[in-house]
Amino acid sequence: MEPGKDEAAAVRVVTLRAVEATPESFAPFGQVVAGGSDGAKYGPDDAQLDLTRGIPRFYLMRLENQPLKFSSITHHAKVTQCLGSIGGQDWYLGVAKPSLVDGPSSDEQSGQDQDGRKPVLCRAGHYYLPPDPAEVRVFRVSGLKFLKLHRGTWHAGPLFRPDAMDFYNLELSDTNIVDHTTHRFKKHDGVTFVVED
């Protein structure tokens, strides 16, 4: 048998149906923020940001070749990241709930949660529980709105159908250097995801 063939055979493809991102459907993961009238006062429908752990960075990014599939997922523990497409084209984001923890439980001998997941200390210095593949969801973001992710929300994407798309991104100046933790589903769980819409 060729090297790597049985490894590829062991990978299970999971198809996830995309759900429209609404304030209600996306609430466990963050906020959906739509446009408001000029002069409106700040309130709960505005992005509830935490940019206190560094210098904010707001920038435009051009992404290419981001098809509707993923096998890894990332979180940022120090910032509430915001993402939106320029022009309001449809895009997709795979997510799992934040799973930041204080550290291994002193009460439990195993140090595992009820699902058998063990806390991991990442190179950024915080502990997290690996995301459960069964809890991964995919959202479609349509029109002129953006997503604000809770601190620690696992995310894969933006994903999209065109060859390239432009996005705006609000995070911290060093997010991708010191606060970028990735879980590889293919390696750790034998799973890869395909988005169906």
PDB file of C-alpha atoms in Angstrom:
ATOM      1  CA  MET A   1       0.000   0.000   0.000  1.00  0.00           C
ATOM      2  CA  GLU A   2       1.266   3.488  -0.852  1.00  0.00           C
ATOM      3  CA  PRO A   3       2.423   5.681   2.062  1.00  0.00           C
ATOM      4  CA  GLY A   4      -0.391   7.827   3.396  1.00  0.00           C
ATOM      5  CA  LYS A   5      -3.175   5.857   1.673  1.00  0.00           C
ATOM      6  CA  ASP A   6      -4.628   4.331   4.847  1.00  0.00           C
ATOM      7  CA  GLU A   7      -4.310   7.719   6.580  1.00  0.00           C
ATOM      8  CA  ALA A   8      -6.434   9.317   3.823  1.00  0.00           C
ATOM      9  CA  ALA A   9      -8.958   6.478   4.055  1.00  0.00           C
ATOM     10  CA  ALA A  10      -9.339   7.120   7.791  1.00  0.00           C
ATOM     11  CA  VAL A  11     -10.461  10.736   7.251  1.00  0.00           C
ATOM     12  CA  ARG A  12     -14.239  11.153   7.483  1.00  0.00           C
ATOM     13  CA  VAL A  13     -15.870  13.914   5.403  1.00  0.00           C
ATOM     14  CA  VAL A  14     -18.670  15.698   7.265  1.00  0.00           C
ATOM     15  CA  THR A  15     -21.103  17.835   5.276  1.00  0.00           C
ATOM     16  CA  LEU A  16     -22.439  20.881   7.131  1.00  0.00           C
ATOM     17  CA  ARG A  17     -25.463  22.829   5.899  1.00  0.00           C
ATOM     18  CA  ALA A  18     -24.936  26.589   6.076  1.00  0.00           C
ATOM     19  CA  VAL A  19     -27.417  28.575   8.178  1.00  0.00           C
ATOM     20  CA  GLU A  20     -28.041  32.306   7.670  1.00  0.00           C
ATOM     21  CA  ALA A  21     -26.207  34.350  10.298  1.00  0.00           C
ATOM     22  CA  THR A  22     -28.800  36.286  12.312  1.00  0.00           C
ATOM     23  CA  PRO A  23     -28.433  37.932  15.728  1.00  0.00           C
ATOM     24  CA  GLU A  24     -30.270  34.954  17.246  1.00  0.00           C
ATOM     25  CA  SER A  25     -28.600  32.089  15.344  1.00  0.00           C
ATOM     26  CA  PHE A  26     -25.080  33.464  15.766  1.00  0.00           C
ATOM     27  CA  ALA A  27     -25.400  34.552  19.438  1.00  0.00           C
ATOM     28  CA  PRO A  28     -23.345  31.675  20.960  1.00  0.00           C
ATOM     29  CA  PHE A  29     -20.402  32.665  18.757  1.00  0.00           C
ATOM     30  CA  GLY A  30     -20.639  36.460  18.577  1.00  0.00           C
ATOM     31  CA  GLN A  31     -22.763  39.173  17.033  1.00  0.00           C
ATOM     32  CA  VAL A  32     -24.212  39.950  13.628  1.00  0.00           C
ATOM     33  CA  VAL A  33     -23.982  43.694  13.138  1.00  0.00           C
ATOM     34  CA  ALA A  34     -26.003  45.474  10.439  1.00  0.00           C
ATOM     35  CA  GLY A  35     -26.057  49.103   9.380  1.00  0.00           C
ATOM     36  CA  GLY A  36     -27.829  51.754  11.407  1.00  0.00           C
ATOM     37  CA  SER A  37     -28.791  55.361  10.913  1.00  0.00           C
ATOM     38  CA  ASP A  38     -26.222  58.104  11.272  1.00  0.00           C
ATOM     39  CA  GLY A  39     -26.355  59.702  14.702  1.00  0.00           C
ATOM     40  CA  ALA A  40     -27.862  56.684  16.450  1.00  0.00           C
ATOM     41  CA  LYS A  41     -26.576  56.239  20.002  1.00  0.00           C
ATOM     42  CA  TYR A  42     -24.353  53.342  20.999  1.00  0.00           C
ATOM     43  CA  GLY A  43     -26.333  50.340  22.195  1.00  0.00           C
ATOM     44  CA  PRO A  44     -26.564  46.559  22.408  1.00  0.00           C
ATOM     45  CA  ASP A  45     -26.950  46.172  18.620  1.00  0.00           C
ATOM     46  CA  ASP A  46     -23.494  47.691  18.115  1.00  0.00           C
ATOM     47  CA  ALA A  47     -20.404  45.460  18.192  1.00  0.00           C
ATOM     48  CA  GLN A  48     -19.453  44.860  21.825  1.00  0.00           C
ATOM     49  CA  LEU A  49     -15.685  45.012  21.404  1.00  0.00           C
ATOM     50  CA  ASP A  50     -12.757  44.027  23.599  1.00  0.00           C
ATOM     51  CA  LEU A  51      -9.623  45.618  22.163  1.00  0.00           C
ATOM     52  CA  THR A  52      -7.997  46.286  25.558  1.00  0.00           C
ATOM     53  CA  ARG A  53      -5.153  43.772  25.299  1.00  0.00           C
ATOM     54  CA  GLY A  54      -3.160  45.518  22.584  1.00  0.00           C
ATOM     55  CA  ILE A  55      -3.145  48.008  19.743  1.00  0.00           C
ATOM     56  CA  PRO A  56      -6.226  47.671  17.487  1.00  0.00           C
ATOM     57  CA  ARG A  57      -5.578  46.884  13.841  1.00  0.00           C
ATOM     58  CA  PHE A  58      -8.257  47.624  11.234  1.00  0.00           C
ATOM     59  CA  TYR A  59      -7.297  46.604   7.730  1.00  0.00           C
ATOM     60  CA  LEU A  60      -8.468  45.356   4.354  1.00  0.00           C
ATOM     61  CA  MET A  61      -7.472  41.907   3.180  1.00  0.00           C
ATOM     62  CA  ARG A  62      -7.814  40.219  -0.176  1.00  0.00           C
ATOM     63  CA  LEU A  63      -8.366  36.471   0.070  1.00  0.00           C
ATOM     64  CA  GLU A  64      -8.084  34.040  -2.814  1.00  0.00           C
ATOM     65  CA  ASN A  65      -9.110  30.417  -3.292  1.00  0.00           C
ATOM     66  CA  GLN A  66     -11.111  29.874  -0.103  1.00  0.00           C
ATOM     67  CA  PRO A  67     -13.489  27.086  -1.227  1.00  0.00           C
ATOM     68  CA  LEU A  68     -16.353  25.823   0.922  1.00  0.00           C
ATOM     69  CA  LYS A  69     -14.374  23.249   2.894  1.00  0.00           C
ATOM     70  CA  PHE A  70     -12.006  23.199   5.874  1.00  0.00           C
ATOM     71  CA  SER A  71     -10.053  20.806   8.079  1.00  0.00           C
ATOM     72  CA  SER A  72      -8.655  23.209  10.680  1.00  0.00           C
ATOM     73  CA  ILE A  73     -10.084  25.931  12.885  1.00  0.00           C
ATOM     74  CA  THR A  74      -8.523  28.862  14.778  1.00  0.00           C
ATOM     75  CA  HIS A  75      -9.240  31.031  17.792  1.00  0.00           C
ATOM     76  CA  HIS A  76      -7.898  34.266  19.267  1.00  0.00           C
ATOM     77  CA  ALA A  77      -8.000  34.457  23.072  1.00  0.00           C
ATOM     78  CA  LYS A  78      -7.211  38.166  23.476  1.00  0.00           C
ATOM     79  CA  VAL A  79      -9.568  39.975  21.101  1.00  0.00           C
ATOM     80  CA  THR A  80     -13.099  40.178  19.715  1.00  0.00           C
ATOM     81  CA  GLN A  81     -12.355  39.936  16.002  1.00  0.00           C
ATOM     82  CA  CYS A  82     -14.673  41.528  13.412  1.00  0.00           C
ATOM     83  CA  LEU A  83     -14.966  40.357   9.798  1.00  0.00           C
ATOM     84  CA  GLY A  84     -17.066  41.647   6.911  1.00  0.00           C
ATOM     85  CA  SER A  85     -17.039  41.441   3.129  1.00  0.00           C
ATOM     86  CA  ILE A  86     -16.538  44.573   1.094  1.00  0.00           C
ATOM     87  CA  GLY A  87     -19.546  44.974  -1.182  1.00  0.00           C
ATOM     88  CA  GLY A  88     -21.842  42.645   0.733  1.00  0.00           C
ATOM     89  CA  GLN A  89     -21.190  39.456  -1.252  1.00  0.00           C
ATOM     90  CA  ASP A  90     -22.190  36.196   0.423  1.00  0.00           C
ATOM     91  CA  TRP A  91     -19.480  34.427   2.418  1.00  0.00           C
ATOM     92  CA  TYR A  92     -19.310  31.604   4.955  1.00  0.00           C
ATOM     93  CA  LEU A  93     -17.672  30.969   8.304  1.00  0.00           C
ATOM     94  CA  GLY A  94     -17.241  27.678  10.145  1.00  0.00           C
ATOM     95  CA  VAL A  95     -17.405  28.156  13.919  1.00  0.00           C
ATOM     96  CA  ALA A  96     -17.352  26.388  17.275  1.00  0.00           C
ATOM     97  CA  LYS A  97     -18.091  27.929  20.681  1.00  0.00           C
ATOM     98  CA  PRO A  98     -15.238  29.440  22.695  1.00  0.00           C
ATOM     99  CA  SER A  99     -13.563  26.828  24.883  1.00  0.00           C
ATOM    100  CA  LEU A 100     -11.056  28.843  26.901  1.00  0.00           C
ATOM    101  CA  VAL A 101     -10.454  27.406  30.392  1.00  0.00           C
ATOM    102  CA  ASP A 102      -8.380  28.383  33.423  1.00  0.00           C
ATOM    103  CA  GLY A 103      -6.347  25.175  33.231  1.00  0.00           C
ATOM    104  CA  PRO A 104      -6.561  21.519  34.152  1.00  0.00           C
ATOM    105  CA  SER A 105      -9.224  20.905  36.783  1.00  0.00           C
ATOM    106  CA  SER A 106      -7.803  20.188  40.227  1.00  0.00           C
ATOM    107  CA  ASP A 107     -11.051  18.387  41.140  1.00  0.00           C
ATOM    108  CA  GLU A 108     -10.788  15.749  38.436  1.00  0.00           C
ATOM    109  CA  GLN A 109      -7.959  13.210  38.362  1.00  0.00           C
ATOM    110  CA  SER A 110      -8.156  12.970  34.595  1.00  0.00           C
ATOM    111  CA  GLY A 111      -8.226  16.707  33.925  1.00  0.00           C
ATOM    112  CA  GLN A 112     -10.847  16.063  31.227  1.00  0.00           C
ATOM    113  CA  ASP A 113     -14.303  17.537  30.703  1.00  0.00           C
ATOM    114  CA  GLN A 114     -17.443  15.398  30.440  1.00  0.00           C
ATOM    115  CA  ASP A 115     -16.757  14.757  26.732  1.00  0.00           C
ATOM    116  CA  GLY A 116     -13.256  13.433  27.437  1.00  0.00           C
ATOM    117  CA  ARG A 117     -11.498  16.507  26.061  1.00  0.00           C
ATOM    118  CA  LYS A 118      -8.356  17.414  27.988  1.00  0.00           C
ATOM    119  CA  PRO A 119      -7.234  21.050  28.476  1.00  0.00           C
ATOM    120  CA  VAL A 120      -4.343  22.060  26.232  1.00  0.00           C
ATOM    121  CA  LEU A 121      -1.777  24.755  27.033  1.00  0.00           C
ATOM    122  CA  CYS A 122      -1.076  26.602  23.779  1.00  0.00           C
ATOM    123  CA  ARG A 123       2.077  28.500  22.864  1.00  0.00           C
ATOM    124  CA  ALA A 124       0.195  31.776  23.433  1.00  0.00           C
ATOM    125  CA  GLY A 125       0.052  30.865  27.137  1.00  0.00           C
ATOM    126  CA  HIS A 126      -3.637  30.085  27.701  1.00  0.00           C
ATOM    127  CA  TYR A 127      -5.539  26.835  28.172  1.00  0.00           C
ATOM    128  CA  TYR A 128      -8.379  25.642  25.967  1.00  0.00           C
ATOM    129  CA  LEU A 129     -10.436  22.546  25.352  1.00  0.00           C
ATOM    130  CA  PRO A 130     -10.097  21.257  21.781  1.00  0.00           C
ATOM    131  CA  PRO A 131     -13.265  21.933  19.772  1.00  0.00           C
ATOM    132  CA  ASP A 132     -15.673  19.033  19.410  1.00  0.00           C
ATOM    133  CA  PRO A 133     -16.227  18.209  15.699  1.00  0.00           C
ATOM    134  CA  ALA A 134     -19.885  17.437  16.487  1.00  0.00           C
ATOM    135  CA  GLU A 135     -20.411  21.046  17.630  1.00  0.00           C
ATOM    136  CA  VAL A 136     -19.015  22.781  14.527  1.00  0.00           C
ATOM    137  CA  ARG A 137     -21.523  24.958  12.637  1.00  0.00           C
ATOM    138  CA  VAL A 138     -21.362  26.955   9.393  1.00  0.00           C
ATOM    139  CA  PHE A 139     -22.993  30.334   8.804  1.00  0.00           C
ATOM    140  CA  ARG A 140     -23.751  32.220   5.609  1.00  0.00           C
ATOM    141  CA  VAL A 141     -23.273  35.985   5.854  1.00  0.00           C
ATOM    142  CA  SER A 142     -25.399  37.797   3.273  1.00  0.00           C
ATOM    143  CA  GLY A 143     -25.628  41.475   2.497  1.00  0.00           C
ATOM    144  CA  LEU A 144     -24.216  44.514   4.262  1.00  0.00           C
ATOM    145  CA  LYS A 145     -23.421  43.202   7.733  1.00  0.00           C
ATOM    146  CA  PHE A 146     -20.402  41.912   9.586  1.00  0.00           C
ATOM    147  CA  LEU A 147     -19.614  39.385  12.291  1.00  0.00           C
ATOM    148  CA  LYS A 148     -18.066  40.141  15.655  1.00  0.00           C
ATOM    149  CA  LEU A 149     -16.602  36.994  17.177  1.00  0.00           C
ATOM    150  CA  HIS A 150     -16.573  36.505  20.944  1.00  0.00           C
ATOM    151  CA  ARG A 151     -13.095  36.181  22.408  1.00  0.00           C
ATOM    152  CA  GLY A 152     -11.989  32.574  21.845  1.00  0.00           C
ATOM    153  CA  THR A 153     -14.610  31.665  19.218  1.00  0.00           C
ATOM    154  CA  TRP A 154     -13.170  29.019  16.929  1.00  0.00           C
ATOM    155  CA  HIS A 155     -13.474  30.009  13.260  1.00  0.00           C
ATOM    156  CA  ALA A 156     -12.600  28.669   9.809  1.00  0.00           C
ATOM    157  CA  GLY A 157     -12.753  31.087   6.935  1.00  0.00           C
ATOM    158  CA  PRO A 158     -13.929  33.384   5.481  1.00  0.00           C
ATOM    159  CA  LEU A 159     -14.931  30.869   2.809  1.00  0.00           C
ATOM    160  CA  PHE A 160     -16.568  31.840  -0.497  1.00  0.00           C
ATOM    161  CA  ARG A 161     -17.415  30.751  -4.045  1.00  0.00           C
ATOM    162  CA  PRO A 162     -15.675  33.449  -6.163  1.00  0.00           C
ATOM    163  CA  ASP A 163     -11.967  33.130  -6.937  1.00  0.00           C
ATOM    164  CA  ALA A 164     -11.201  36.112  -4.666  1.00  0.00           C
ATOM    165  CA  MET A 165     -12.980  38.459  -2.260  1.00  0.00           C
ATOM    166  CA  ASP A 166     -12.051  41.513  -0.204  1.00  0.00           C
ATOM    167  CA  PHE A 167     -12.756  41.752   3.530  1.00  0.00           C
ATOM    168  CA  TYR A 168     -12.235  44.199   6.349  1.00  0.00           C
ATOM    169  CA  ASN A 169     -10.808  42.823   9.560  1.00  0.00           C
ATOM    170  CA  LEU A 170     -10.593  44.310  13.070  1.00  0.00           C
ATOM    171  CA  GLU A 171      -8.286  42.572  15.524  1.00  0.00           C
ATOM    172  CA  LEU A 172      -5.059  43.533  17.349  1.00  0.00           C
ATOM    173  CA  SER A 173      -1.784  44.489  15.711  1.00  0.00           C
ATOM    174  CA  ASP A 174      -0.116  41.241  16.835  1.00  0.00           C
ATOM    175  CA  THR A 175      -3.097  38.835  16.732  1.00  0.00           C
ATOM    176  CA  ASN A 176      -1.687  36.658  13.969  1.00  0.00           C
ATOM    177  CA  ILE A 177       1.741  36.532  15.622  1.00  0.00           C
ATOM    178  CA  VAL A 178       1.069  35.877  19.331  1.00  0.00           C
ATOM    179  CA  ASP A 179      -2.639  34.969  19.584  1.00  0.00           C
ATOM    180  CA  HIS A 180      -3.319  32.472  16.827  1.00  0.00           C
ATOM    181  CA  THR A 181      -4.205  28.971  18.073  1.00  0.00           C
ATOM    182  CA  THR A 182      -5.150  26.342  15.492  1.00  0.00           C
ATOM    183  CA  HIS A 183      -6.804  22.944  15.934  1.00  0.00           C
ATOM    184  CA  ARG A 184      -6.344  20.502  13.043  1.00  0.00           C
ATOM    185  CA  PHE A 185      -9.446  18.307  12.765  1.00  0.00           C
ATOM    186  CA  LYS A 186      -7.907  16.082  10.101  1.00  0.00           C
ATOM    187  CA  LYS A 187      -4.883  15.262  12.269  1.00  0.00           C
ATOM    188  CA  HIS A 188      -6.537  15.062  15.710  1.00  0.00           C
ATOM    189  CA  ASP A 189     -10.090  13.882  14.915  1.00  0.00           C
ATOM    190  CA  GLY A 190      -9.859  12.272  11.469  1.00  0.00           C
ATOM    191  CA  VAL A 191     -12.472  14.711  10.154  1.00  0.00           C
ATOM    192  CA  THR A 192     -12.702  17.275   7.378  1.00  0.00           C
ATOM    193  CA  PHE A 193     -15.724  19.488   6.648  1.00  0.00           C
ATOM    194  CA  VAL A 194     -17.536  20.418   3.438  1.00  0.00           C
ATOM    195  CA  VAL A 195     -20.085  23.248   3.364  1.00  0.00           C
ATOM    196  CA  GLU A 196     -23.432  22.726   1.660  1.00  0.00           C
ATOM    197  CA  ASP A 197     -25.717  25.652   0.887  1.00  0.00           C
TER     198      ASP A 197
END
